[in-house]
Tab-separated table of N, CA and C in Angstrom:
chain	number	residue	atom	x	y	z
A	1	UNK	N	-21.995	197.097	-38.899
A	1	UNK	CA	-22.482	197.458	-38.874
A	1	UNK	C	-23.493	197.410	-40.449
A	2	UNK	N	-24.718	195.285	-40.264
A	2	UNK	CA	-24.747	195.215	-41.132
A	2	UNK	C	-26.306	195.362	-42.239
A	3	UNK	N	-26.194	196.049	-43.511
A	3	UNK	CA	-27.401	195.639	-44.307
A	3	UNK	C	-29.124	194.742	-43.709
A	4	UNK	N	-29.714	195.415	-43.630
A	4	UNK	CA	-30.549	194.374	-43.506
A	4	UNK	C	-30.843	193.859	-44.958
A	5	UNK	N	-31.315	192.545	-45.107
A	5	UNK	CA	-31.668	191.994	-46.517
A	5	UNK	C	-33.402	192.103	-45.899
A	6	UNK	N	-33.476	192.444	-47.657
A	6	UNK	CA	-35.107	191.450	-47.433
A	6	UNK	C	-34.872	190.449	-48.865
A	7	UNK	N	-35.952	189.589	-49.016
A	7	UNK	CA	-35.987	188.790	-50.042
A	7	UNK	C	-38.229	189.227	-50.884
A	8	UNK	N	-37.782	189.536	-52.332
A	8	UNK	CA	-39.158	190.064	-52.665
A	8	UNK	C	-39.436	189.078	-53.841
A	9	UNK	N	-40.601	189.453	-53.912
A	9	UNK	CA	-40.693	189.016	-55.647
A	9	UNK	C	-41.049	189.803	-56.615
A	10	UNK	N	-40.807	188.789	-58.050
A	10	UNK	CA	-40.014	189.150	-58.867
A	10	UNK	C	-41.656	189.505	-59.533
A	11	UNK	N	-42.254	190.575	-60.025
A	11	UNK	CA	-43.353	190.941	-60.773
A	11	UNK	C	-43.496	191.013	-61.728
A	12	UNK	N	-44.182	191.613	-62.541
A	12	UNK	CA	-44.640	192.525	-64.027
A	12	UNK	C	-43.228	193.031	-64.127
A	13	UNK	N	-44.180	194.305	-62.897
A	13	UNK	CA	-43.317	195.269	-63.169
A	13	UNK	C	-42.081	196.283	-62.633
A	14	UNK	N	-41.531	194.508	-61.750
A	14	UNK	CA	-39.676	194.646	-61.426
A	14	UNK	C	-39.083	193.907	-62.170
A	15	UNK	N	-39.535	193.494	-64.099
A	15	UNK	CA	-38.838	192.591	-64.741
A	15	UNK	C	-37.824	193.187	-65.140
A	16	UNK	N	-37.499	194.603	-65.237
A	16	UNK	CA	-36.106	194.988	-65.483
A	16	UNK	C	-34.927	194.361	-65.005
A	17	UNK	N	-35.438	194.286	-63.796
A	17	UNK	CA	-34.322	193.855	-62.717
A	17	UNK	C	-34.273	192.137	-62.253
A	18	UNK	N	-35.148	191.877	-63.175
A	18	UNK	CA	-34.595	190.248	-63.372
A	18	UNK	C	-34.027	190.464	-64.591
A	19	UNK	N	-33.741	191.026	-65.266
A	19	UNK	CA	-33.878	191.315	-66.694
A	19	UNK	C	-31.920	190.583	-66.316
A	20	UNK	N	-31.677	191.693	-65.820
A	20	UNK	CA	-30.201	192.797	-65.194
A	20	UNK	C	-29.439	191.770	-64.041
A	21	UNK	N	-30.502	191.193	-63.048
A	21	UNK	CA	-29.610	190.249	-62.668
A	21	UNK	C	-29.660	188.498	-62.453
A	22	UNK	N	-30.539	188.777	-64.184
A	22	UNK	CA	-30.853	187.009	-64.636
A	22	UNK	C	-29.010	187.126	-65.384
A	23	UNK	N	-28.838	188.795	-66.787
A	23	UNK	CA	-27.615	188.749	-66.764
A	23	UNK	C	-26.106	188.464	-66.284
A	24	UNK	N	-26.443	189.277	-65.705
A	24	UNK	CA	-25.438	189.866	-64.486
A	24	UNK	C	-24.834	188.222	-64.097
A	25	UNK	N	-25.895	187.107	-63.612
A	25	UNK	CA	-25.334	186.004	-63.064
A	25	UNK	C	-24.444	184.568	-64.277
A	26	UNK	N	-25.390	185.116	-65.707
A	26	UNK	CA	-24.510	184.536	-66.650
A	26	UNK	C	-23.396	184.665	-66.887
A	27	UNK	N	-23.144	186.630	-66.515
A	27	UNK	CA	-21.649	186.492	-66.310
A	27	UNK	C	-20.892	186.557	-66.001
A	28	UNK	N	-21.361	186.079	-64.751
A	28	UNK	CA	-20.127	185.788	-63.590
A	28	UNK	C	-20.233	184.435	-64.061
A	29	UNK	N	-21.358	183.216	-63.292
A	29	UNK	CA	-21.249	181.716	-63.729
A	29	UNK	C	-22.230	180.478	-64.915
A	30	UNK	N	-21.540	181.728	-66.158
A	30	UNK	CA	-21.950	180.725	-67.368
A	30	UNK	C	-22.303	179.130	-67.718
A	31	UNK	N	-21.556	178.670	-66.302
A	31	UNK	CA	-21.511	176.803	-66.763
A	31	UNK	C	-22.131	176.372	-65.406
A	32	UNK	N	-23.129	177.739	-64.737
A	32	UNK	CA	-23.662	177.284	-63.699
A	32	UNK	C	-25.395	177.086	-64.782
A	33	UNK	N	-25.218	177.492	-65.444
A	33	UNK	CA	-26.845	177.877	-65.787
A	33	UNK	C	-27.629	176.302	-67.130
A	34	UNK	N	-28.509	176.201	-67.852
A	34	UNK	CA	-28.471	176.466	-68.726
A	34	UNK	C	-28.459	176.406	-70.174
A	35	UNK	N	-29.826	178.207	-69.457
A	35	UNK	CA	-29.361	179.268	-70.622
A	35	UNK	C	-28.111	180.847	-70.475
A	36	UNK	N	-27.605	181.300	-71.779
A	36	UNK	CA	-26.014	182.102	-72.132
A	36	UNK	C	-26.876	183.443	-72.093
A	37	UNK	N	-25.672	182.927	-71.639
A	37	UNK	CA	-25.525	185.018	-71.645
A	37	UNK	C	-26.188	186.042	-73.437
A	38	UNK	N	-25.800	185.215	-73.727
A	38	UNK	CA	-26.948	185.917	-75.500
A	38	UNK	C	-27.534	185.585	-75.372
A	39	UNK	N	-28.472	183.977	-75.224
A	39	UNK	CA	-29.552	183.736	-75.773
A	39	UNK	C	-30.987	184.973	-74.447
A	40	UNK	N	-30.173	185.096	-73.307
A	40	UNK	CA	-30.730	186.367	-72.525
A	40	UNK	C	-30.749	187.776	-72.441
A	41	UNK	N	-29.476	188.268	-73.431
A	41	UNK	CA	-29.538	188.526	-73.628
A	41	UNK	C	-30.170	189.376	-74.682
A	42	UNK	N	-30.475	188.827	-75.933
A	42	UNK	CA	-31.893	188.038	-76.276
A	42	UNK	C	-33.439	188.830	-76.753
A	43	UNK	N	-32.951	188.222	-75.407
A	43	UNK	CA	-35.459	187.822	-75.216
A	43	UNK	C	-36.000	189.379	-75.038
A	44	UNK	N	-36.793	189.804	-74.938
A	44	UNK	CA	-37.176	191.106	-75.906
A	44	UNK	C	-37.858	191.354	-74.267
A	45	UNK	N	-38.228	192.758	-75.068
A	45	UNK	CA	-39.330	193.350	-72.623
A	45	UNK	C	-39.851	192.488	-72.844
A	46	UNK	N	-40.785	192.161	-73.546
A	46	UNK	CA	-42.464	191.742	-73.871
A	46	UNK	C	-42.167	190.555	-72.731
A	47	UNK	N	-41.254	189.400	-73.599
A	47	UNK	CA	-40.420	187.957	-72.945
A	47	UNK	C	-40.507	188.354	-71.726
A	48	UNK	N	-39.718	189.557	-71.344
A	48	UNK	CA	-39.093	189.682	-70.107
A	48	UNK	C	-40.429	189.005	-68.744
A	49	UNK	N	-40.912	190.570	-69.568
A	49	UNK	CA	-42.346	190.630	-68.360
A	49	UNK	C	-42.825	189.374	-68.354
A	50	UNK	N	-43.055	188.675	-69.345
A	50	UNK	CA	-44.303	187.799	-69.383
A	50	UNK	C	-43.457	185.989	-68.499
A	51	UNK	N	-42.639	186.011	-68.078
A	51	UNK	CA	-41.536	185.831	-67.215
A	51	UNK	C	-41.512	186.506	-66.486
A	52	UNK	N	-41.662	187.494	-66.296
A	52	UNK	CA	-42.022	188.277	-64.388
A	52	UNK	C	-43.075	187.584	-63.887
A	53	UNK	N	-43.957	187.889	-64.729
A	53	UNK	CA	-45.606	187.247	-64.201
A	53	UNK	C	-45.628	186.727	-64.069
A	54	UNK	N	-44.366	185.316	-63.062
A	54	UNK	CA	-45.312	184.439	-63.468
A	54	UNK	C	-46.272	183.014	-63.992
A	55	UNK	N	-46.476	184.017	-64.941
A	55	UNK	CA	-48.085	183.001	-66.177
A	55	UNK	C	-47.045	181.508	-66.494
A	56	UNK	N	-45.969	181.986	-66.862
A	56	UNK	CA	-45.497	180.871	-67.396
A	56	UNK	C	-44.999	179.391	-66.746
A	57	UNK	N	-45.587	179.430	-65.375
A	57	UNK	CA	-44.714	178.874	-64.087
A	57	UNK	C	-43.481	179.446	-64.092
A	58	UNK	N	-42.917	180.110	-64.001
A	58	UNK	CA	-41.867	180.711	-63.339
A	58	UNK	C	-42.570	181.870	-62.366
A	59	UNK	N	-41.838	181.367	-60.950
A	59	UNK	CA	-41.563	182.697	-60.491
A	59	UNK	C	-40.070	182.982	-59.506
A	60	UNK	N	-38.757	183.952	-59.517
A	60	UNK	CA	-38.498	184.553	-59.149
A	60	UNK	C	-38.339	185.324	-58.656
A	61	UNK	N	-37.278	185.399	-57.194
A	61	UNK	CA	-36.622	186.594	-56.225
A	61	UNK	C	-35.749	186.916	-56.274
A	62	UNK	N	-36.107	187.886	-55.366
A	62	UNK	CA	-35.245	188.479	-55.425
A	62	UNK	C	-34.505	189.533	-53.866
A	63	UNK	N	-33.010	189.070	-53.613
A	63	UNK	CA	-32.640	189.095	-52.075
A	63	UNK	C	-31.452	190.978	-52.907
A	64	UNK	N	-32.585	191.221	-51.771
A	64	UNK	CA	-31.737	193.435	-51.803
A	64	UNK	C	-31.499	193.289	-50.414
A	65	UNK	N	-29.966	194.338	-50.227
A	65	UNK	CA	-29.442	194.254	-49.611
A	65	UNK	C	-28.819	195.883	-49.830
A	66	UNK	N	-28.939	197.084	-48.897
A	66	UNK	CA	-28.397	198.048	-49.220
A	66	UNK	C	-28.569	198.383	-49.996
A	67	UNK	N	-30.180	198.093	-50.687
A	67	UNK	CA	-30.563	199.401	-51.785
A	67	UNK	C	-30.685	198.319	-53.258
A	68	UNK	N	-29.321	197.286	-52.768
A	68	UNK	CA	-28.862	196.522	-54.359
A	68	UNK	C	-29.702	195.049	-54.818
A	69	UNK	N	-29.484	195.208	-55.187
A	69	UNK	CA	-29.658	193.463	-55.756
A	69	UNK	C	-28.321	191.852	-55.562
A	70	UNK	N	-28.669	191.433	-54.348
A	70	UNK	CA	-27.667	190.579	-54.520
A	70	UNK	C	-27.692	189.090	-54.499
A	71	UNK	N	-28.617	188.772	-54.453
A	71	UNK	CA	-28.890	187.698	-55.497
A	71	UNK	C	-30.597	186.663	-56.166
A	72	UNK	N	-30.633	185.814	-56.768
A	72	UNK	CA	-32.097	185.327	-57.281
A	72	UNK	C	-32.069	184.048	-56.983
A	73	UNK	N	-32.723	183.909	-56.791
A	73	UNK	CA	-33.616	182.053	-56.471
A	73	UNK	C	-34.922	181.971	-57.992
A	74	UNK	N	-34.517	181.150	-58.491
A	74	UNK	CA	-36.682	180.870	-59.409
A	74	UNK	C	-36.396	179.379	-58.936
A	75	UNK	N	-38.225	179.091	-59.333
A	75	UNK	CA	-38.481	177.795	-59.341
A	75	UNK	C	-39.716	177.359	-60.589
A	76	UNK	N	-40.322	176.465	-60.989
A	76	UNK	CA	-40.884	175.935	-62.032
A	76	UNK	C	-41.575	175.492	-61.760
A	77	UNK	N	-42.869	175.351	-61.646
A	77	UNK	CA	-44.225	174.828	-61.813
A	77	UNK	C	-44.874	174.271	-62.176
A	78	UNK	N	-44.724	173.155	-62.449
A	78	UNK	CA	-45.600	172.499	-63.675
A	78	UNK	C	-47.576	171.305	-62.929
A	79	UNK	N	-47.762	170.501	-63.340
A	79	UNK	CA	-48.100	170.059	-62.983
A	79	UNK	C	-48.162	169.496	-60.787
A	80	UNK	N	-48.177	168.354	-60.282
A	80	UNK	CA	-47.270	168.579	-59.174
A	80	UNK	C	-45.818	168.524	-59.054
A	81	UNK	N	-44.752	169.122	-59.927
A	81	UNK	CA	-43.532	168.968	-59.728
A	81	UNK	C	-43.542	170.323	-59.431
A	82	UNK	N	-42.203	170.333	-58.662
A	82	UNK	CA	-41.986	172.661	-58.653
A	82	UNK	C	-40.149	171.817	-58.670
A	83	UNK	N	-39.792	172.615	-59.124
A	83	UNK	CA	-37.978	172.440	-59.870
A	83	UNK	C	-37.566	173.769	-59.703
A	84	UNK	N	-36.072	173.535	-58.600
A	84	UNK	CA	-35.125	175.235	-58.153
A	84	UNK	C	-34.621	175.243	-59.666
A	85	UNK	N	-34.612	175.950	-60.716
A	85	UNK	CA	-33.949	176.573	-61.985
A	85	UNK	C	-32.840	176.767	-61.918
A	86	UNK	N	-33.080	178.076	-60.778
A	86	UNK	CA	-32.040	179.438	-60.728
A	86	UNK	C	-31.532	179.349	-59.380
A	87	UNK	N	-30.575	179.518	-59.153
A	87	UNK	CA	-29.829	180.054	-57.446
A	87	UNK	C	-28.821	181.079	-58.450
A	88	UNK	N	-28.381	182.606	-57.856
A	88	UNK	CA	-27.384	182.885	-58.134
A	88	UNK	C	-27.118	183.785	-56.576
A	89	UNK	N	-25.507	184.140	-56.222
A	89	UNK	CA	-25.467	185.084	-54.983
A	89	UNK	C	-24.528	185.587	-55.589
A	90	UNK	N	-23.926	187.851	-55.775
A	90	UNK	CA	-23.016	188.227	-55.936
A	90	UNK	C	-22.237	187.993	-55.701
A	91	UNK	N	-21.139	186.992	-56.073
A	91	UNK	CA	-19.950	186.615	-55.462
A	91	UNK	C	-19.087	187.108	-54.559
A	92	UNK	N	-19.266	188.560	-53.831
A	92	UNK	CA	-18.560	189.498	-52.675
A	92	UNK	C	-19.606	189.371	-51.605
A	93	UNK	N	-20.959	188.918	-52.044
A	93	UNK	CA	-21.544	188.461	-50.879
A	93	UNK	C	-22.217	187.026	-49.698
A	94	UNK	N	-21.374	185.481	-50.598
A	94	UNK	CA	-21.803	184.770	-50.748
A	94	UNK	C	-20.772	184.671	-49.274
A	95	UNK	N	-21.733	182.723	-48.505
A	95	UNK	CA	-21.052	182.062	-47.131
A	95	UNK	C	-21.552	184.074	-46.150
A	96	UNK	N	-22.750	184.357	-46.950
A	96	UNK	CA	-23.241	184.537	-45.795
A	96	UNK	C	-24.617	184.376	-45.176
A	97	UNK	N	-25.290	183.409	-45.988
A	97	UNK	CA	-26.258	183.265	-44.892
A	97	UNK	C	-27.486	183.476	-46.597
A	98	UNK	N	-27.686	184.050	-47.317
A	98	UNK	CA	-28.043	184.426	-48.776
A	98	UNK	C	-28.827	183.362	-49.495
A	99	UNK	N	-28.096	183.153	-49.309
A	99	UNK	CA	-28.373	181.541	-50.550
A	99	UNK	C	-29.554	180.704	-50.248
A	100	UNK	N	-29.473	180.363	-48.537
A	100	UNK	CA	-30.239	179.967	-47.803
A	100	UNK	C	-31.351	180.532	-47.655
A	101	UNK	N	-31.282	181.655	-47.069
A	101	UNK	CA	-32.546	182.556	-46.780
A	101	UNK	C	-33.214	182.387	-48.587
A	102	UNK	N	-32.741	182.287	-49.130
A	102	UNK	CA	-33.812	182.489	-50.827
A	102	UNK	C	-33.317	181.005	-51.289
A	103	UNK	N	-33.702	180.546	-50.461
A	103	UNK	CA	-33.847	178.338	-51.055
A	103	UNK	C	-34.919	178.758	-50.524
A	104	UNK	N	-34.956	179.120	-49.209
A	104	UNK	CA	-35.718	178.897	-47.963
A	104	UNK	C	-37.556	180.085	-48.480
A	105	UNK	N	-37.301	180.755	-49.477
A	105	UNK	CA	-38.077	180.855	-49.494
A	105	UNK	C	-39.010	180.597	-50.209
A	106	UNK	N	-37.949	180.304	-51.570
A	106	UNK	CA	-38.848	179.241	-52.752
A	106	UNK	C	-39.062	178.116	-52.909
A	107	UNK	N	-39.001	177.011	-51.249
A	107	UNK	CA	-39.439	176.383	-50.730
A	107	UNK	C	-40.903	176.079	-50.067
A	108	UNK	N	-40.575	177.306	-49.728
A	108	UNK	CA	-42.888	177.852	-49.127
A	108	UNK	C	-43.157	178.187	-49.618
A	109	UNK	N	-42.173	178.689	-51.100
A	109	UNK	CA	-43.137	179.381	-51.456
A	109	UNK	C	-43.786	178.055	-53.122
A	110	UNK	N	-42.776	177.182	-53.065
A	110	UNK	CA	-43.335	175.627	-53.577
A	110	UNK	C	-44.301	175.275	-52.742
A	111	UNK	N	-43.813	174.988	-51.680
A	111	UNK	CA	-44.796	173.912	-50.415
A	111	UNK	C	-46.640	175.011	-51.001
A	112	UNK	N	-46.534	176.546	-50.478
A	112	UNK	CA	-47.971	177.828	-50.713
A	112	UNK	C	-48.279	177.147	-52.408
A	113	UNK	N	-47.999	176.176	-52.709
A	113	UNK	CA	-48.124	176.288	-54.109
A	113	UNK	C	-48.436	174.480	-54.149
A	114	UNK	N	-48.797	173.282	-53.074
A	114	UNK	CA	-48.910	172.877	-53.093
A	114	UNK	C	-47.871	171.676	-53.280
A	115	UNK	N	-47.324	172.268	-53.479
A	115	UNK	CA	-46.594	171.025	-53.722
A	115	UNK	C	-45.041	170.965	-52.984
A	116	UNK	N	-45.331	169.292	-52.530
A	116	UNK	CA	-44.296	169.278	-51.220
A	116	UNK	C	-43.235	168.689	-51.295
A	117	UNK	N	-42.458	168.913	-52.179
A	117	UNK	CA	-40.810	167.580	-53.156
A	117	UNK	C	-40.536	169.190	-54.266
A	118	UNK	N	-38.639	168.924	-53.617
A	118	UNK	CA	-39.376	170.075	-55.419
A	118	UNK	C	-37.435	169.621	-55.123
A	119	UNK	N	-37.212	169.298	-56.604
A	119	UNK	CA	-35.804	168.766	-56.878
A	119	UNK	C	-34.994	169.462	-57.902
A	120	UNK	N	-33.590	169.493	-58.198
A	120	UNK	CA	-33.220	170.458	-58.338
A	120	UNK	C	-31.626	169.621	-59.924
A	121	UNK	N	-31.150	170.022	-60.583
A	121	UNK	CA	-30.159	169.141	-61.091
A	121	UNK	C	-28.784	170.355	-61.138
A	122	UNK	N	-28.906	170.176	-60.490
A	122	UNK	CA	-26.508	170.847	-60.181
A	122	UNK	C	-25.343	170.317	-60.766
A	123	UNK	N	-23.911	170.881	-61.296
A	123	UNK	CA	-23.094	170.113	-61.931
A	123	UNK	C	-22.489	169.217	-60.662
A	124	UNK	N	-22.094	167.595	-61.340
A	124	UNK	CA	-21.601	167.535	-59.952
A	124	UNK	C	-20.329	167.440	-59.578
A	125	UNK	N	-18.903	169.184	-60.476
A	125	UNK	CA	-17.937	169.328	-59.732
A	125	UNK	C	-18.639	171.077	-58.924
A	126	UNK	N	-19.657	171.230	-59.104
A	126	UNK	CA	-19.977	172.781	-58.461
A	126	UNK	C	-20.800	171.756	-57.118
A	127	UNK	N	-19.149	172.102	-55.849
A	127	UNK	CA	-19.340	171.168	-54.554
A	127	UNK	C	-20.018	172.618	-53.494
A	128	UNK	N	-19.520	174.010	-53.759
A	128	UNK	CA	-20.292	173.810	-53.238
A	128	UNK	C	-21.876	174.825	-53.392
A	129	UNK	N	-22.439	174.534	-54.343
A	129	UNK	CA	-23.637	175.040	-54.194
A	129	UNK	C	-24.668	173.474	-53.916
A	130	UNK	N	-23.875	172.451	-54.354
A	130	UNK	CA	-24.405	170.715	-53.277
A	130	UNK	C	-24.336	170.580	-52.610
A	131	UNK	N	-23.272	171.632	-51.812
A	131	UNK	CA	-23.496	171.418	-50.119
A	131	UNK	C	-24.196	172.770	-49.447
A	132	UNK	N	-24.821	173.315	-50.583
A	132	UNK	CA	-25.496	174.507	-49.695
A	132	UNK	C	-26.779	174.603	-49.978
A	133	UNK	N	-27.432	172.885	-50.534
A	133	UNK	CA	-27.824	172.590	-51.168
A	133	UNK	C	-28.701	171.383	-49.726
A	134	UNK	N	-27.275	170.599	-49.429
A	134	UNK	CA	-27.546	169.394	-48.721
A	134	UNK	C	-28.132	170.611	-47.391
A	135	UNK	N	-27.569	171.171	-47.061
A	135	UNK	CA	-27.580	172.424	-46.030
A	135	UNK	C	-28.953	172.377	-45.628
A	136	UNK	N	-29.389	172.886	-47.038
A	136	UNK	CA	-31.321	173.264	-46.518
A	136	UNK	C	-32.243	171.911	-46.478
A	137	UNK	N	-31.548	170.861	-47.018
A	137	UNK	CA	-32.691	169.692	-46.451
A	137	UNK	C	-32.907	168.889	-47.824
A	138	UNK	N	-32.071	169.337	-49.451
A	138	UNK	CA	-31.556	168.431	-50.690
A	138	UNK	C	-30.573	167.421	-50.400
A	139	UNK	N	-31.020	166.126	-50.749
A	139	UNK	CA	-31.007	165.287	-50.592
A	139	UNK	C	-30.034	165.102	-51.952
A	140	UNK	N	-29.649	164.021	-52.607
A	140	UNK	CA	-29.184	162.856	-53.617
A	140	UNK	C	-30.000	162.064	-54.124
A	141	UNK	N	-29.670	162.524	-55.054
A	141	UNK	CA	-30.939	161.149	-56.544
A	141	UNK	C	-30.007	161.097	-57.024
A	142	UNK	N	-30.434	161.142	-58.266
A	142	UNK	CA	-29.592	159.934	-59.200
A	142	UNK	C	-28.732	161.115	-59.827
A	143	UNK	N	-27.694	160.741	-61.071
A	143	UNK	CA	-26.877	161.298	-61.609
A	143	UNK	C	-27.416	161.730	-63.245
A	144	UNK	N	-27.069	162.683	-63.565
A	144	UNK	CA	-27.630	162.200	-66.030
A	144	UNK	C	-26.323	163.306	-66.083
A	145	UNK	N	-26.484	163.251	-67.591
A	145	UNK	CA	-25.645	164.088	-68.642
A	145	UNK	C	-27.161	165.544	-69.546
A	146	UNK	N	-26.174	166.299	-68.879
A	146	UNK	CA	-27.015	167.936	-69.930
A	146	UNK	C	-27.014	167.505	-70.844
A	147	UNK	N	-27.364	167.977	-71.699
A	147	UNK	CA	-26.906	168.387	-73.471
A	147	UNK	C	-25.724	168.888	-73.625
A	148	UNK	N	-24.918	169.191	-73.235
A	148	UNK	CA	-23.527	168.678	-73.713
A	148	UNK	C	-22.652	167.924	-72.459
A	149	UNK	N	-23.006	166.902	-72.130
A	149	UNK	CA	-23.171	166.400	-71.540
A	149	UNK	C	-22.137	166.279	-70.175
A	150	UNK	N	-22.583	167.700	-69.582
A	150	UNK	CA	-21.755	167.546	-68.511
A	150	UNK	C	-22.491	166.600	-67.504
A	151	UNK	N	-21.665	166.526	-66.357
A	151	UNK	CA	-22.996	164.991	-65.497
A	151	UNK	C	-23.233	165.471	-64.413
A	152	UNK	N	-24.474	165.857	-64.701
A	152	UNK	CA	-25.944	166.473	-63.211
A	152	UNK	C	-25.698	165.623	-62.475
A	153	UNK	N	-25.920	166.115	-61.534
A	153	UNK	CA	-26.145	165.400	-59.616
A	153	UNK	C	-27.517	165.467	-59.512
A	154	UNK	N	-28.671	165.377	-59.698
A	154	UNK	CA	-29.888	165.482	-59.371
A	154	UNK	C	-30.165	165.749	-57.755
A	155	UNK	N	-30.981	166.892	-57.325
A	155	UNK	CA	-31.187	166.837	-55.347
A	155	UNK	C	-32.308	167.106	-55.376
A	156	UNK	N	-32.924	166.316	-54.087
A	156	UNK	CA	-34.471	166.034	-54.438
A	156	UNK	C	-34.907	166.357	-52.685
A	157	UNK	N	-35.956	167.680	-52.466
A	157	UNK	CA	-36.323	167.961	-51.401
A	157	UNK	C	-37.469	167.242	-51.144
A	158	UNK	N	-38.241	167.188	-49.497
A	158	UNK	CA	-38.694	166.577	-49.155
A	158	UNK	C	-39.789	167.026	-48.295
A	159	UNK	N	-40.967	167.586	-48.342
A	159	UNK	CA	-41.281	168.427	-47.334
A	159	UNK	C	-41.589	167.652	-45.783
A	160	UNK	N	-41.636	168.200	-44.599
A	160	UNK	CA	-42.216	167.961	-43.400
A	160	UNK	C	-43.802	167.165	-43.923
A	161	UNK	N	-44.075	166.009	-43.800
A	161	UNK	CA	-45.801	165.898	-43.259
A	161	UNK	C	-45.896	166.821	-42.991
A	162	UNK	N	-47.458	167.187	-42.588
A	162	UNK	CA	-48.167	167.966	-41.139
A	162	UNK	C	-48.147	167.219	-40.018
A	163	UNK	N	-48.427	167.031	-39.166
A	163	UNK	CA	-48.699	165.603	-38.267
A	163	UNK	C	-50.047	166.418	-37.547
A	164	UNK	N	-50.493	165.947	-37.007
A	164	UNK	CA	-52.165	165.607	-37.011
A	164	UNK	C	-52.379	166.244	-35.612
């Protein structure tokens, strides 16, 4: 029997859940994010609350199943640009469609904010993530190096124009 999964937006009230899952994701996949575990651990309660509130342009969604958090997706909205900046699913819960559902939730949020395009940057070596993003409709764009010199692939998703 499968537990039902639901996706909920992070708010200032559940900032502690955001912190816990971000720290867990950084321990599990330290090379997948632009933030280190040590840096995240040192973020103050007030700053976590601010991030969780969405006031800084960041919006996070949690996937919950069986009473536990199983995944996270986050995006950043600035001007007319929207970027998927954080995506993680617990290793034992991967390949169950959770990642795709989280991405879909974020894309719907981006559209609700007036963004018809969402970009992301993923390591060239992360073939599993690149395949997941491609399945969600992201297409390859340019390659560039991050601050450490790692090769990143930019991928972009475009909303279908509304039919008249």
